[in-house]
Amino acid sequence: MKRDRSLAAFERAKRVIPGGVNSPVRAFRSVGGSPVFVKSASGCMLVDLDDNAYIDYVMSWGPLILGHAHPLVIAAVRDAAERGTSFGAPTEAESDLAELVISMVPSIERVRFCSSGTEATMSALRLARGFTGRDKVVKFAGCYHGHGDAFLISAGSGALTNGVPDSPGITEGVARDTIVVDYNDTAGLRAAFAQHGEAIAAVIVEPYVGNMGLVLPLPDFLPALRELCTGYGAVLIFDEVMTGFRVAPGGVQEREGILPDLTTLGKIIGGGLPVGAFGGRADIMARLSPEGPVYQAGTLSGNPLAMAAGLATLRGLQAPGVYPHLEQLGTRFVSGMSEVFTRHSVPHVTANRGSMVGFFLTDGPVTNVSDAKRSDTALYGRFFHAMLDRGVYLAPSQFEAGFLSTAHRQLDVDRTLEMADEALTAVFAAPRGSN
Ligand code: KE4
């Protein structure tokens, strides 16, 4: 498949933008090669600068659950834009979206909008610290909550004492207040609370993890989180930036029946435009400026175009049968992929929750980041490129989830599975290192 224009565009971009991208995962570092530059997209199809078309399973990393350029979303954004793009003053669209979010997400009584998932998680943590008067936060290895300093922390040597920065530019002082436990490690969580309980302001978790690849909670994990946070007076934050409105209308908390104290949202809530949000218990949200003392703000928070895109998207999800259809499509995708991997004797683990899908190229089970890292990332890279050359755009990293939309049809999934079979045949026929 010829991608000369994308190659040239990448060389141009690298001269003016670090790494040639505005978010690292887009640079294909994890799978090798040069990224596809997009000309346009519609439905489940992406078209690159060389007019190659791909069935898209990244879907902008989750926001586009109705597919690219959905007519209802485009019309709503166009209509809003003709009345002005931003005012820095309140509009009723913000209350419209807030009321809809509160009606859909079980634990949210009040909500604040911002412009990204990172802002949402940063703000939710500050609010939890302000509400409890405590400093420490517990996160889980392999979970990603945006690029806020407090979250770019790995488990330190003395894992339960304090974390170590994951990136230069993060101070020891910040790392000291982040405790990192293994996902699904309920014993480790109990130990963290036994050691630091009264100092823990919050626990933040991806209730279904998308940022290791798709990793699901063991049956006792989320209930233990709820029990310990309640017992020690810590704020339980479900980071549903990826799972919100994705795995169910009310996210994981609806599907699992576990209510957090705060929820962070993003992606789908903006329908492809920049929106983040955090919300939850009214008594906690009441501490937020200007009602309370915890400061948080944003020039473009509640932006009218973004509100319009979010409203059109969430309203589009209200149609009967949408979620059962997405569940069936996601299940077909992962079961078909499993059949293909089995046919080619590739060790694998596949899973889906609704239209959020994942597969690891390793034997199971995969319950935490150490398990996930056993995946054959070299094989994943060769598979990724073999699929790309056959018109299927998977996540350019083994450690990401995939997403289907209401624009994906059964025949798109079936074609994808045919291409997966062809791709693996080609990968194993070629001498190693050649593709
Ligand atoms: P943003 O700041 O990228 O809008 O959201 C951060 C974030 C927070 N929480 C969860 C659970 C997330 O998945 C994300 C962002 N997800 C990544 C995909 N793994 C965005 C892709 C990117 O970084 O370019």
XYZ file of C-alpha atoms and ligand atoms in Angstrom:
459
model
C 0.000 0.000 0.000
C 1.543 3.356 -1.079
C 1.729 5.991 1.632
C 4.200 8.485 0.126
C 2.129 11.553 1.036
C 1.887 10.444 4.666
C 5.651 9.853 4.717
C 6.319 13.346 3.366
C 3.789 14.887 5.736
C 5.477 13.174 8.678
C 8.918 14.521 7.659
C 7.401 18.010 7.423
C 5.639 17.686 10.774
C 8.788 16.479 12.549
C 10.536 19.711 11.587
C 8.039 21.840 13.532
C 6.322 19.551 16.064
C 8.225 17.332 18.546
C 8.058 13.785 17.184
C 5.794 15.078 14.410
C 2.684 14.519 16.517
C 0.610 16.253 19.152
C 0.163 13.119 21.208
C 2.933 10.480 21.440
C 0.955 7.319 20.720
C 0.142 8.650 17.229
C 3.816 8.403 16.185
C 3.735 4.587 15.724
C 6.835 4.264 17.960
C 5.352 1.109 19.515
C 4.708 -0.680 16.208
C 7.428 0.896 14.072
C 7.058 2.569 10.723
C 5.581 5.945 9.922
C 2.111 7.152 10.914
C -0.806 7.449 8.557
C -1.806 11.082 8.007
C -5.564 11.432 7.723
C -7.323 13.341 4.960
C -10.912 12.590 6.033
C -13.164 10.049 7.708
C -16.790 9.010 7.571
C -18.701 6.290 9.387
C -16.190 3.561 10.298
C -13.810 4.483 7.457
C -10.633 6.532 7.594
C -8.974 7.888 4.402
C -5.288 8.872 4.361
C -3.428 11.450 2.267
C -2.750 8.793 -0.390
C -6.484 7.983 -0.595
C -6.043 4.606 1.081
C -9.182 3.633 3.028
C -9.160 1.776 6.342
C -11.769 0.240 8.614
C -11.034 2.212 11.777
C -10.889 0.527 15.228
C -9.167 3.460 16.965
C -12.053 5.899 16.361
C -10.037 8.792 17.798
C -9.246 6.617 20.872
C -12.891 6.277 21.859
C -14.967 9.447 21.331
C -16.651 8.439 18.067
C -19.165 5.838 19.227
C -21.544 7.029 16.480
C -18.779 6.885 13.864
C -16.856 9.629 12.067
C -18.700 12.734 10.845
C -22.107 11.560 11.988
C -24.703 13.802 10.268
C -26.445 14.661 13.554
C -23.149 15.709 15.150
C -22.004 17.715 12.123
C -25.348 19.525 11.908
C -25.319 20.330 15.623
C -21.754 21.708 15.502
C -22.441 23.714 12.318
C -25.614 25.189 13.842
C -23.794 26.132 17.044
C -20.826 27.622 15.152
C -23.091 29.956 13.188
C -24.186 31.470 16.530
C -20.634 31.991 17.761
C -17.840 29.657 18.798
C -17.149 30.702 22.385
C -18.435 33.293 24.821
C -16.672 32.860 28.155
C -20.143 33.185 29.597
C -22.672 30.502 30.571
C -25.028 28.977 28.009
C -28.019 26.679 28.414
C -26.267 24.007 26.328
C -24.038 23.368 29.354
C -27.069 22.716 31.542
C -28.622 20.579 28.784
C -25.552 18.329 28.683
C -25.131 18.328 32.466
C -28.734 17.225 32.966
C -28.304 14.463 30.365
C -25.043 13.224 31.955
C -26.689 13.202 35.417
C -29.621 11.219 34.013
C -27.269 8.612 32.490
C -24.474 8.126 35.060
C -25.803 6.602 38.317
C -23.437 8.235 40.812
C -23.316 11.753 39.353
C -25.466 14.318 41.177
C -23.608 17.412 39.887
C -20.959 17.800 37.190
C -18.323 20.297 36.017
C -17.105 20.439 32.388
C -13.534 21.030 31.279
C -11.671 20.380 28.023
C -9.892 17.043 28.392
C -9.750 13.870 30.405
C -6.460 15.031 31.907
C -8.108 18.172 33.234
C -10.947 16.060 34.599
C -8.713 13.694 36.557
C -6.393 16.453 37.789
C -9.396 18.441 39.011
C -11.118 15.441 40.580
C -7.977 14.653 42.585
C -7.612 18.259 43.756
C -11.276 18.238 44.781
C -10.861 14.967 46.686
C -7.817 16.369 48.501
C -9.711 19.569 49.302
C -12.732 17.644 50.535
C -10.793 15.241 52.768
C -7.901 17.495 53.803
C -5.605 14.579 52.999
C -2.646 14.357 50.591
C -2.113 10.836 49.274
C -3.661 9.186 46.224
C -3.639 5.489 45.313
C -3.421 4.535 41.653
C -2.827 1.226 39.915
C 0.166 0.227 37.824
C -0.676 0.320 34.130
C -3.709 2.547 34.528
C -3.479 5.873 32.699
C -5.351 8.947 33.867
C -3.911 11.577 31.541
C -0.617 13.398 31.902
C -1.180 15.148 35.235
C 1.925 14.984 37.434
C 0.263 12.969 40.190
C -0.580 10.162 37.767
C 2.698 9.771 35.860
C 4.135 7.758 38.729
C 5.337 4.152 38.909
C 5.586 1.895 41.880
C 8.707 2.745 43.806
C 11.108 0.198 45.239
C 9.227 0.282 48.509
C 5.999 0.142 46.507
C 3.786 1.065 49.407
C 5.934 3.920 50.655
C 5.970 6.247 47.703
C 6.032 6.264 43.944
C 8.780 7.275 41.549
C 8.276 9.723 38.675
C 7.413 8.153 35.320
C 8.684 11.189 33.476
C 11.336 13.864 33.925
C 9.820 17.081 35.202
C 7.850 15.455 38.006
C 9.157 16.234 41.476
C 9.902 13.830 44.295
C 7.412 15.832 46.325
C 4.621 14.939 43.936
C 5.737 11.307 43.679
C 5.783 11.043 47.467
C 2.007 11.463 47.602
C 1.191 8.813 45.030
C 1.003 5.173 46.096
C 1.033 2.608 43.307
C -0.589 -0.826 43.735
C -1.010 -3.575 41.171
C -4.402 -3.668 39.427
C -6.539 -6.502 40.852
C -4.188 -6.766 43.857
C -6.829 -6.561 46.589
C -4.338 -7.672 49.264
C -1.939 -4.922 48.165
C -4.750 -2.408 48.336
C -5.663 -3.491 51.856
C -1.986 -3.185 52.858
C -1.821 0.341 51.427
C -4.839 1.354 53.460
C -3.483 -0.404 56.575
C -0.279 1.613 56.233
C -1.604 4.980 55.029
C -5.378 4.843 55.498
C -5.958 8.145 57.272
C -3.664 9.955 54.803
C -5.343 8.682 51.632
C -7.515 11.347 49.992
C -8.549 9.255 47.021
C -8.185 6.074 45.063
C -8.390 6.493 41.284
C -8.969 3.531 39.006
C -9.900 2.644 35.463
C -12.716 0.279 36.501
C -12.176 -1.546 33.229
C -8.649 -0.790 32.091
C -8.181 0.353 28.512
C -4.637 1.661 28.840
C -2.821 -1.622 29.342
C -4.920 -3.058 26.550
C -8.317 -4.202 27.861
C -7.868 -5.656 31.370
C -10.937 -6.473 33.462
C -11.402 -6.459 37.252
C -11.486 -9.751 39.144
C -14.812 -10.252 40.954
C -13.579 -9.058 44.376
C -11.602 -6.018 43.190
C -14.159 -3.242 42.665
C -16.224 -4.238 45.743
C -13.011 -4.129 47.823
C -12.235 -0.665 46.474
C -15.699 0.557 47.474
C -15.540 -1.099 50.929
C -12.068 0.268 51.791
C -12.737 3.810 50.554
C -15.961 3.916 52.531
C -14.287 2.473 55.625
C -11.328 4.892 55.602
C -13.210 7.960 54.322
C -11.242 8.131 51.068
C -12.872 9.368 47.850
C -13.305 6.610 45.247
C -12.766 8.031 41.760
C -13.793 5.938 38.751
C -11.883 7.201 35.773
C -14.486 6.491 33.083
C -12.963 8.762 30.461
C -12.788 5.718 28.195
C -15.593 3.501 29.556
C -18.193 6.201 30.195
C -21.168 5.842 27.821
C -19.072 3.116 26.103
C -19.636 -0.155 27.976
C -23.150 0.860 29.057
C -25.102 4.148 29.070
C -23.920 4.657 32.660
C -20.476 3.153 32.168
C -18.862 0.511 34.344
C -20.656 1.757 37.452
C -24.006 0.876 35.841
C -22.733 -2.449 34.492
C -21.108 -3.550 37.772
C -23.486 -1.841 40.228
C -20.610 -0.201 42.143
C -21.007 3.541 42.776
C -17.881 5.722 43.074
C -17.876 9.066 44.861
C -16.525 10.916 41.826
C -16.410 9.960 38.145
C -14.204 11.457 35.462
C -15.423 11.520 31.886
C -14.120 12.510 28.454
C -14.008 11.220 24.868
C -17.630 10.235 24.041
C -19.042 13.096 26.146
C -17.573 15.519 23.548
C -18.453 13.482 20.457
C -14.989 14.189 19.022
C -14.681 17.765 20.285
C -12.687 18.665 23.409
C -14.758 17.917 26.504
C -13.764 16.470 29.863
C -15.978 16.303 32.917
C -15.918 15.281 36.550
C -18.909 14.804 38.781
C -20.379 12.845 41.630
C -21.669 13.312 45.146
C -23.290 16.705 45.676
C -21.518 17.230 49.030
C -18.131 16.802 47.363
C -18.970 18.880 44.278
C -20.208 21.678 46.556
C -16.576 22.280 47.561
C -15.753 23.417 44.026
C -15.167 27.072 43.234
C -17.021 29.408 43.147
C -19.428 27.590 45.500
C -16.565 26.208 47.584
C -12.844 26.829 48.089
C -11.322 24.273 45.672
C -10.235 26.206 42.611
C -10.766 24.920 39.056
C -11.365 26.849 35.834
C -11.027 26.875 32.028
C -11.401 29.393 29.224
C -13.118 26.918 26.920
C -14.837 24.783 29.543
C -18.408 24.154 28.379
C -17.557 25.418 24.895
C -20.809 25.701 22.904
C -19.541 23.717 19.893
C -18.251 20.935 22.136
C -21.489 20.895 24.113
C -23.437 20.597 20.854
C -21.303 17.660 19.674
C -21.601 15.946 23.055
C -25.361 16.433 23.233
C -25.875 15.100 19.696
C -23.724 12.069 20.513
C -25.344 11.174 23.838
C -28.815 11.747 22.370
C -27.842 9.445 19.480
C -27.143 6.739 22.059
C -30.677 6.887 23.466
C -32.138 4.988 20.506
C -33.442 1.550 21.561
C -31.192 -1.362 20.700
C -27.984 0.676 20.352
C -26.121 -1.001 23.225
C -27.224 -4.571 22.501
C -26.102 -4.048 18.876
C -22.712 -2.692 19.994
C -22.312 -5.611 22.439
C -23.067 -8.138 19.713
C -20.624 -6.492 17.311
C -17.858 -6.342 19.932
C -18.385 -9.969 20.863
C -18.314 -11.016 17.196
C -15.054 -9.107 16.714
C -13.204 -10.707 19.648
C -14.551 -14.228 19.135
C -13.633 -14.051 15.451
C -10.153 -12.762 16.275
C -9.715 -15.589 18.761
C -10.633 -18.104 16.056
C -8.037 -16.574 13.724
C -5.294 -16.543 16.372
C -6.110 -20.165 17.244
C -5.992 -21.162 13.563
C -2.471 -19.707 13.387
C -1.409 -21.176 16.781
C -0.872 -17.696 18.243
C -1.190 -17.592 22.063
C -3.783 -14.948 22.858
C -6.288 -13.494 25.281
C -9.303 -11.635 23.906
C -12.055 -9.733 25.725
C -14.776 -7.180 25.141
C -17.214 -5.203 27.180
C -19.705 -3.817 24.715
C -17.897 -2.174 21.802
C -14.637 -1.815 23.766
C -12.449 -4.684 22.606
C -8.980 -5.996 23.297
C -6.572 -8.786 22.597
C -3.142 -9.701 23.938
C -0.672 -11.905 22.079
C 0.245 -13.990 25.105
C -1.184 -16.846 27.110
C -3.667 -15.756 29.740
C -4.786 -14.759 32.146
C -3.961 -11.045 31.876
C -4.999 -9.405 35.155
C -2.336 -6.726 35.623
C 0.413 -4.828 33.856
C 3.059 -7.537 34.415
C 0.827 -10.049 32.638
C 0.131 -7.559 29.847
C 3.850 -6.949 29.317
C 4.340 -10.630 28.519
C 2.633 -9.957 25.176
C 4.625 -10.514 22.009
C 4.851 -6.849 20.998
C 7.116 -7.640 18.041
C 4.475 -9.933 16.606
C 1.825 -7.324 17.380
C 3.815 -4.770 15.342
C 4.065 -7.120 12.358
C 0.358 -7.973 12.617
C -0.539 -4.277 12.921
C 1.291 -3.409 9.680
C -0.026 -6.437 7.816
C -3.552 -5.332 8.776
C -2.823 -1.706 7.869
C -1.684 -2.841 4.417
C -5.002 -4.675 4.098
C -7.097 -1.645 4.992
C -7.650 -2.216 8.714
C -6.506 0.430 11.203
C -5.907 -1.120 14.647
C -4.433 0.689 17.651
C -0.721 1.377 16.936
C 0.207 -0.197 20.283
C -0.442 -3.563 21.937
C -1.257 -1.681 25.124
C -4.426 0.044 23.932
C -8.050 -0.994 23.563
C -10.026 -0.997 20.317
C -13.420 0.602 19.678
C -16.349 -0.169 17.422
C -19.181 2.233 16.662
C -22.772 2.221 15.462
C -21.253 2.860 12.010
C -19.465 -0.528 11.995
C -21.577 -3.177 10.263
C -21.369 -6.961 10.576
C -19.804 -7.050 7.102
C -17.043 -4.652 8.216
C -16.224 -6.960 11.124
C -16.354 -10.025 8.887
C -14.003 -8.386 6.369
C -11.679 -7.459 9.236
C -11.574 -11.089 10.333
C -10.824 -12.229 6.778
C -7.992 -9.713 6.608
C -6.681 -10.890 9.992
C -6.437 -14.433 8.637
C -4.627 -13.209 5.504
C -2.380 -10.935 7.580
C -1.190 -13.704 9.885
C -0.582 -16.019 6.926
C 1.599 -13.303 5.389
C 3.370 -12.553 8.671
C 4.317 -16.183 9.239
C 5.240 -16.738 5.588
C 7.690 -13.843 5.586
C 11.181 -14.252 7.066
C 11.362 -12.595 10.525
C 12.345 -8.939 10.374
C 11.139 -8.575 6.808
C 7.679 -7.128 7.591
P -7.150 13.161 27.544
O -6.412 14.205 28.363
O -6.237 12.494 26.521
O -8.450 13.708 26.926
O -7.659 12.017 28.550
C -6.709 11.394 29.370
C -7.246 10.037 29.773
C -7.735 9.883 31.067
N -8.240 8.700 31.488
C -8.292 7.626 30.655
C -8.855 6.345 31.165
C -7.816 7.734 29.324
O -7.872 6.653 28.506
C -7.279 8.955 28.868
C -6.715 9.125 27.472
N -6.649 7.936 26.681
C -5.608 7.900 25.678
C -5.704 6.547 24.957
N -5.107 5.525 25.696
C -5.716 9.051 24.720
C -4.854 8.898 23.471
C -3.681 9.831 23.535
O -3.049 9.967 24.607
O -3.384 10.396 22.459
